[in-house]
Amino acid sequence: MNARLFHFAAVPFEAACRVDILPEGHRCRRLHGHSFLAQVRAEPPLGWAGFPGAESDDLQAALARCVEPLDYRDLNAILPIPTDENLARWVRDRLDVPGIASVGIQSTRDQGADLDGADHAHLWRRFRFESAHRLPNVPEGHPCGRMHGHGFEVILHADQDLDGQDMGIDFDRLAALWTPLHDELHQVCLNDIPGLENPTSERLSSWIWSRLKPELPALSWVTVYETATAGCHFDGAHYRIWKEQRFEAALRLERSPEGDARRRLHGHSYLLRLHLTAPLDQVLGWTVDYGDVKRLFKPLYDRLDHHRLDALDGLEAADPGSLTRWIRERIQDDLPELDRIDLQPTPGCGASLCWGELGPALPT
């Protein structure tokens, strides 16, 4: 299947704001501040960047120029209603980058808005609960068959309509809808809850969806982090899991121009995220075992971690886009469910190779 290569970047900025349209007494009517994060995903044409392999760096530079007028400013002097969604529109309308797929604004680690190229917006908010569970149907000796626990995180994503009206959805409403579920899920054994007798990430995301969708028709995705490095998205019909790996490596970007610092030998702490889409196994309750993903990827991981990437056999160049293609060619037979690879040399910046649905961006 043909793959599409997206590049992404993130830039922080500090600003003050107030939202006057909220009810009297709401805390956000007061002048306050946030450490915002602007994010963009784009599919620019060949030749757009300063040199092949510079796309994410150039995208980050363009995004930094775009948000500079917002940094250390009163946003109400720039936007009448400076919500995350309206800020995303402001950035998208001024960002001089071709092929934009999405623009996002995070006002905090736990909430934000994403706007796609068709002007379709999603609000999202993150929640956390602490619970015990075990997976009763795994093979004997599997660690998840033992009673254990996690600090689970859940992200609720909700659609906005195309003309920017909020349809009654805001972060407070998402929190209000989540509160009864938190009371059921927090500090309990999940296996004791009807419908969660086999509480995999996939089953949990589906259970949350079934509880919230009738009350929140705009619900578009439920994201469950089982650990900090693995989780599942569910959109009411399809499951997509991801597993993260981190590796340390050195490289030179030899296609950069003479005198460019990136031609020198340097290094990164990389974040690699593997996304897989598959039908649900009705007995095991999962699509693919996170442990199997890690095990099958390990031979390739060992070739990446603590090595010089531009010396890898068969790799044309060590930039993020070229690396994702190199990884796909060497792992697709072992992980046929794989349909997207994200690679970040620096936090929030890198490349996504996707041959399925691009899907929601995971918050930084």
Coordinates of C-alpha atoms in Angstrom, one line a residue:
M1 CA 0.0 0.0 0.0
N2 CA 1.3 3.5 -0.9
A3 CA 2.4 5.5 2.2
R4 CA 2.1 9.2 2.7
L5 CA 4.8 11.1 4.5
F6 CA 3.8 13.9 6.9
H7 CA 6.1 16.1 8.9
F8 CA 5.2 17.7 12.2
A9 CA 6.5 20.3 14.6
A10 CA 5.7 22.0 17.9
V11 CA 6.5 25.4 19.3
P12 CA 5.6 26.7 22.8
F13 CA 4.5 30.2 23.6
E14 CA 3.4 32.1 26.8
A15 CA 0.3 34.3 26.8
A16 CA -2.4 35.8 28.9
C17 CA -6.1 35.6 28.1
R18 CA -9.7 35.7 29.3
V19 CA -12.9 34.3 27.8
D20 CA -15.7 36.8 28.3
I21 CA -18.5 34.7 26.7
L22 CA -18.4 32.3 29.6
P23 CA -21.0 32.5 32.4
E24 CA -20.4 35.1 35.2
G25 CA -18.2 33.7 37.9
H26 CA -16.4 31.2 35.6
R27 CA -12.7 31.1 36.4
C28 CA -11.7 31.6 32.8
R29 CA -13.4 35.0 32.6
R30 CA -10.6 36.3 34.8
L31 CA -7.3 37.3 33.2
H32 CA -5.0 34.4 33.5
G33 CA -2.1 32.8 31.6
H34 CA -1.0 29.5 29.9
S35 CA 2.1 27.9 28.6
F36 CA 0.6 27.1 25.2
L37 CA 1.9 24.6 22.6
A38 CA 1.2 25.1 18.9
Q39 CA 1.5 22.0 16.7
V40 CA 1.2 21.4 13.0
R41 CA 1.2 18.3 10.7
A42 CA 1.8 18.9 7.0
E43 CA 2.5 17.1 3.8
P44 CA 4.6 19.7 1.9
P45 CA 5.6 19.0 -1.7
L46 CA 9.0 17.8 -2.7
G47 CA 11.5 20.6 -2.8
W48 CA 9.7 22.8 -0.3
A49 CA 12.4 22.5 2.4
G50 CA 15.8 24.0 2.3
F51 CA 17.2 20.5 1.5
P52 CA 15.8 16.9 1.5
G53 CA 15.5 15.9 5.2
A54 CA 15.1 19.5 6.6
E55 CA 11.3 19.4 6.4
S56 CA 10.5 19.1 10.2
D57 CA 13.2 21.7 11.0
D58 CA 11.8 24.1 8.4
L59 CA 8.3 23.4 9.5
Q60 CA 9.2 24.3 13.1
A61 CA 10.9 27.5 12.0
A62 CA 7.8 28.5 10.0
L63 CA 5.5 27.7 13.0
A64 CA 7.8 29.8 15.3
R65 CA 7.6 32.8 13.0
C66 CA 3.8 32.4 12.9
V67 CA 3.2 32.3 16.7
E68 CA 5.8 34.9 17.6
P69 CA 3.1 37.7 17.7
L70 CA 1.3 35.6 20.3
D71 CA 4.2 35.1 22.6
Y72 CA 4.1 37.1 25.9
R73 CA 1.0 38.9 24.7
D74 CA -2.6 39.5 25.9
L75 CA -4.4 37.3 23.4
N76 CA -7.7 39.3 23.8
A77 CA -5.9 42.2 22.0
I78 CA -5.4 39.8 19.0
L79 CA -8.5 37.6 19.1
P80 CA -11.9 38.6 20.6
I81 CA -12.5 35.1 21.9
P82 CA -9.1 33.4 22.4
T83 CA -10.2 29.8 22.9
D84 CA -7.8 26.9 21.8
E85 CA -10.0 26.3 18.7
N86 CA -9.9 30.0 17.7
L87 CA -6.2 30.2 18.3
A88 CA -5.7 27.1 16.1
R89 CA -7.7 28.8 13.3
W90 CA -5.6 32.0 13.7
V91 CA -2.4 30.0 13.4
R92 CA -3.7 27.9 10.4
D93 CA -4.8 31.0 8.5
R94 CA -1.4 32.7 8.9
L95 CA 1.0 29.7 8.7
D96 CA 2.9 29.9 5.4
V97 CA 3.2 26.2 4.8
P98 CA 1.8 24.1 1.9
G99 CA -0.1 20.9 2.5
I100 CA -1.2 21.5 6.1
A101 CA -3.1 18.4 7.5
S102 CA -3.8 19.7 11.0
V103 CA -3.0 22.5 13.4
G104 CA -3.4 22.1 17.1
I105 CA -3.2 24.3 20.2
Q106 CA -2.7 22.9 23.7
S107 CA -3.5 25.4 26.5
T108 CA -2.4 22.9 29.1
R109 CA -1.0 19.4 29.1
D110 CA -4.5 18.0 29.5
Q111 CA -6.6 19.9 27.0
G112 CA -6.5 21.4 23.6
A113 CA -8.1 21.7 20.1
D114 CA -7.0 20.2 16.7
L115 CA -8.2 21.7 13.4
D116 CA -7.8 19.7 10.2
G117 CA -7.4 21.0 6.6
A118 CA -11.1 20.8 6.0
D119 CA -11.8 23.1 9.0
H120 CA -13.0 20.2 11.1
A121 CA -12.2 20.8 14.8
H122 CA -11.8 18.4 17.7
L123 CA -11.7 19.4 21.3
W124 CA -9.9 17.0 23.6
R125 CA -9.3 16.6 27.3
R126 CA -7.2 14.2 29.3
F127 CA -8.2 12.4 32.6
R128 CA -6.5 10.0 34.9
F129 CA -7.6 7.2 37.2
E130 CA -5.7 4.5 39.2
S131 CA -6.9 0.9 39.1
A132 CA -6.0 -2.7 39.4
H133 CA -6.8 -5.4 36.8
R134 CA -5.7 -8.7 35.3
L135 CA -6.3 -10.2 31.9
P136 CA -8.0 -13.6 32.5
N137 CA -7.7 -15.1 29.0
V138 CA -4.0 -14.6 28.3
P139 CA -1.7 -17.7 28.0
E140 CA -0.3 -19.2 31.2
G141 CA 2.8 -17.3 32.4
H142 CA 1.9 -14.0 30.6
P143 CA 2.6 -11.1 33.1
C144 CA -0.8 -9.5 32.4
G145 CA -2.5 -12.6 33.8
R146 CA -1.3 -11.6 37.3
M147 CA -3.2 -9.1 39.2
H148 CA -1.5 -5.7 38.8
G149 CA -2.3 -2.1 38.3
H150 CA -1.9 1.0 36.2
G151 CA -2.3 4.8 36.3
F152 CA -4.6 4.9 33.3
E153 CA -5.0 8.0 31.3
V154 CA -8.1 8.7 29.1
I155 CA -8.5 11.3 26.4
L156 CA -12.0 12.2 25.2
H157 CA -12.1 13.8 21.7
A158 CA -15.2 15.6 20.6
D159 CA -16.1 17.0 17.1
Q160 CA -17.0 20.6 16.5
D161 CA -19.2 21.6 13.6
L162 CA -17.7 23.2 10.5
D163 CA -18.8 26.8 11.2
G164 CA -17.0 26.9 14.5
Q165 CA -20.1 26.8 16.8
D166 CA -19.3 24.9 19.9
M167 CA -22.5 22.8 20.0
G168 CA -22.5 23.1 23.8
I169 CA -19.1 21.3 24.0
D170 CA -16.3 22.7 26.1
F171 CA -13.7 21.4 28.4
D172 CA -15.9 21.8 31.4
R173 CA -18.6 19.7 29.8
L174 CA -16.2 16.9 29.0
A175 CA -15.1 17.0 32.6
A176 CA -18.7 16.8 33.9
L177 CA -19.4 13.9 31.6
W178 CA -16.3 12.1 32.7
T179 CA -16.8 12.5 36.5
P180 CA -19.3 9.6 37.0
L181 CA -17.0 7.3 35.0
H182 CA -14.1 8.4 37.1
D183 CA -16.0 7.5 40.2
E184 CA -16.6 4.0 38.8
L185 CA -13.1 3.4 37.6
H186 CA -10.9 5.0 40.2
Q187 CA -9.2 2.9 42.9
V188 CA -11.1 -0.3 42.1
C189 CA -10.4 -3.6 40.4
L190 CA -11.6 -3.2 36.8
N191 CA -12.4 -6.9 36.5
D192 CA -15.3 -6.4 39.0
I193 CA -17.1 -3.9 36.8
P194 CA -19.8 -5.4 34.5
G195 CA -18.6 -5.3 31.0
L196 CA -14.9 -5.1 32.0
E197 CA -14.4 -8.7 33.1
N198 CA -11.5 -8.8 30.6
P199 CA -10.2 -5.2 30.9
T200 CA -7.8 -4.7 28.0
S201 CA -7.1 -1.2 26.7
E202 CA -9.4 -2.0 23.8
R203 CA -12.2 -3.3 25.9
L204 CA -11.9 -0.3 28.2
S205 CA -12.0 2.2 25.4
S206 CA -15.1 0.5 24.0
W207 CA -16.7 0.5 27.4
I208 CA -16.1 4.2 27.9
W209 CA -17.4 4.9 24.4
S210 CA -20.6 3.0 25.0
R211 CA -21.2 4.9 28.2
L212 CA -20.5 8.4 26.8
K213 CA -21.7 8.3 23.2
P214 CA -25.4 8.5 24.0
E215 CA -24.8 11.6 26.2
L216 CA -22.2 13.1 23.9
P217 CA -23.1 12.5 20.2
A218 CA -20.1 14.6 19.2
L219 CA -17.7 12.1 20.7
S220 CA -15.2 11.1 18.0
W221 CA -12.4 9.1 19.7
V222 CA -11.7 7.6 23.1
T223 CA -8.0 7.2 23.8
V224 CA -6.7 5.0 26.6
Y225 CA -3.1 5.1 27.8
E226 CA -2.5 1.8 29.7
T227 CA 1.1 2.9 30.3
A228 CA 3.1 5.9 29.4
T229 CA 4.3 4.0 26.3
A230 CA 1.3 2.1 25.0
G231 CA -2.4 2.7 24.4
C232 CA -5.4 2.4 22.2
H233 CA -7.7 4.7 20.2
F234 CA -11.4 3.7 19.5
D235 CA -13.8 5.6 17.2
G236 CA -16.9 3.4 17.7
A237 CA -15.9 0.9 15.0
H238 CA -12.1 0.6 14.7
Y239 CA -9.3 0.0 17.2
R240 CA -5.8 1.4 16.7
I241 CA -3.1 0.6 19.3
W242 CA 0.3 2.2 19.6
K243 CA 3.6 1.2 21.2
E244 CA 6.5 3.6 21.9
Q245 CA 10.2 2.9 21.8
R246 CA 13.0 5.3 22.7
F247 CA 16.5 5.0 21.3
E248 CA 19.7 7.0 21.4
A249 CA 21.7 7.5 18.2
A250 CA 24.2 9.6 16.3
L251 CA 24.0 10.9 12.7
R252 CA 25.1 13.3 10.1
L253 CA 22.7 14.9 7.5
E254 CA 25.0 14.8 4.5
R255 CA 22.4 16.4 2.2
S256 CA 22.5 19.6 4.2
P257 CA 24.6 22.5 2.7
E258 CA 28.2 23.2 3.5
G259 CA 28.6 25.0 6.7
D260 CA 25.2 23.8 8.1
A261 CA 25.6 22.4 11.7
R262 CA 23.6 19.4 10.7
R263 CA 26.4 18.2 8.5
R264 CA 28.4 17.7 11.7
L265 CA 28.2 14.4 13.6
H266 CA 25.6 14.9 16.3
G267 CA 22.9 12.9 18.0
H268 CA 19.3 12.7 19.3
S269 CA 17.2 10.9 21.9
Y270 CA 14.6 9.5 19.5
L271 CA 10.9 8.7 20.2
L272 CA 9.5 6.1 17.9
R273 CA 5.8 5.3 17.9
L274 CA 4.4 2.2 16.1
H275 CA 0.6 2.3 15.3
L276 CA -1.3 -0.9 14.5
T277 CA -4.9 -1.4 13.3
A278 CA -6.4 -4.9 13.5
P279 CA -9.7 -6.6 14.4
L280 CA -10.5 -7.4 18.0
D281 CA -9.6 -10.9 19.2
Q282 CA -12.9 -11.8 20.9
V283 CA -11.2 -14.2 23.3
L284 CA -8.1 -12.3 24.3
G285 CA -9.9 -9.0 24.1
W286 CA -7.1 -7.2 22.3
T287 CA -6.0 -6.5 18.7
V288 CA -2.2 -7.1 19.1
D289 CA -0.3 -7.8 22.3
Y290 CA 1.9 -4.8 23.2
G291 CA 4.5 -7.3 24.4
D292 CA 4.5 -9.0 21.0
V293 CA 5.0 -5.6 19.2
K294 CA 8.1 -4.9 21.5
R295 CA 9.4 -8.4 21.0
L296 CA 9.1 -8.4 17.2
F297 CA 10.6 -5.0 16.9
K298 CA 13.6 -5.7 19.1
P299 CA 16.0 -7.0 16.4
L300 CA 15.5 -3.8 14.5
Y301 CA 15.6 -1.7 17.7
D302 CA 19.0 -3.2 18.4
R303 CA 20.2 -1.9 15.1
L304 CA 19.1 1.6 16.0
D305 CA 19.9 2.1 19.6
H306 CA 23.4 3.4 20.4
H307 CA 24.4 3.3 16.8
R308 CA 25.3 5.7 14.1
L309 CA 22.2 6.0 11.8
D310 CA 23.9 7.3 8.7
A311 CA 26.0 4.1 8.7
L312 CA 23.0 1.8 8.5
D313 CA 23.0 -0.6 5.6
G314 CA 20.4 0.4 3.0
L315 CA 19.6 3.8 4.5
E316 CA 19.9 6.6 1.9
A317 CA 19.9 9.4 4.5
A318 CA 19.4 9.6 8.3
D319 CA 16.6 12.3 8.3
P320 CA 13.3 11.3 10.0
G321 CA 11.3 10.7 6.7
S322 CA 14.0 8.4 5.3
L323 CA 14.3 6.6 8.6
T324 CA 10.6 5.9 8.8
R325 CA 10.7 4.4 5.3
W326 CA 13.7 2.3 6.2
I327 CA 12.0 1.0 9.4
R328 CA 8.8 0.1 7.5
E329 CA 10.7 -1.9 4.9
R330 CA 12.3 -4.0 7.6
I331 CA 9.4 -4.6 9.9
Q332 CA 6.2 -4.8 7.8
D333 CA 6.5 -8.5 7.3
D334 CA 6.8 -9.1 11.1
L335 CA 4.1 -6.6 12.0
P336 CA 1.5 -6.7 9.1
E337 CA -1.0 -4.8 11.2
L338 CA 1.4 -1.7 11.3
D339 CA -0.1 1.3 9.4
R340 CA 1.7 4.3 10.8
I341 CA 5.2 5.1 12.1
D342 CA 6.0 8.3 14.0
L343 CA 9.6 9.3 14.6
Q344 CA 10.6 12.3 16.7
P345 CA 14.3 13.3 16.9
T346 CA 13.4 16.1 19.2
P347 CA 10.2 16.5 21.3
G348 CA 7.1 17.3 19.1
C349 CA 9.1 17.4 15.8
G350 CA 9.6 14.7 13.2
A351 CA 7.9 12.7 10.6
S352 CA 4.9 10.3 10.3
L353 CA 4.8 7.7 7.6
C354 CA 1.1 6.6 7.2
W355 CA -0.5 4.0 4.9
G356 CA -3.8 3.9 6.8
E357 CA -5.9 6.7 8.4
L358 CA -3.7 9.4 9.8
G359 CA -5.9 9.5 12.9
P360 CA -5.7 11.8 15.9
A361 CA -2.4 13.4 17.0
L362 CA -1.3 12.2 20.4
P363 CA -0.7 15.2 22.7
T364 CA 2.9 16.1 23.4

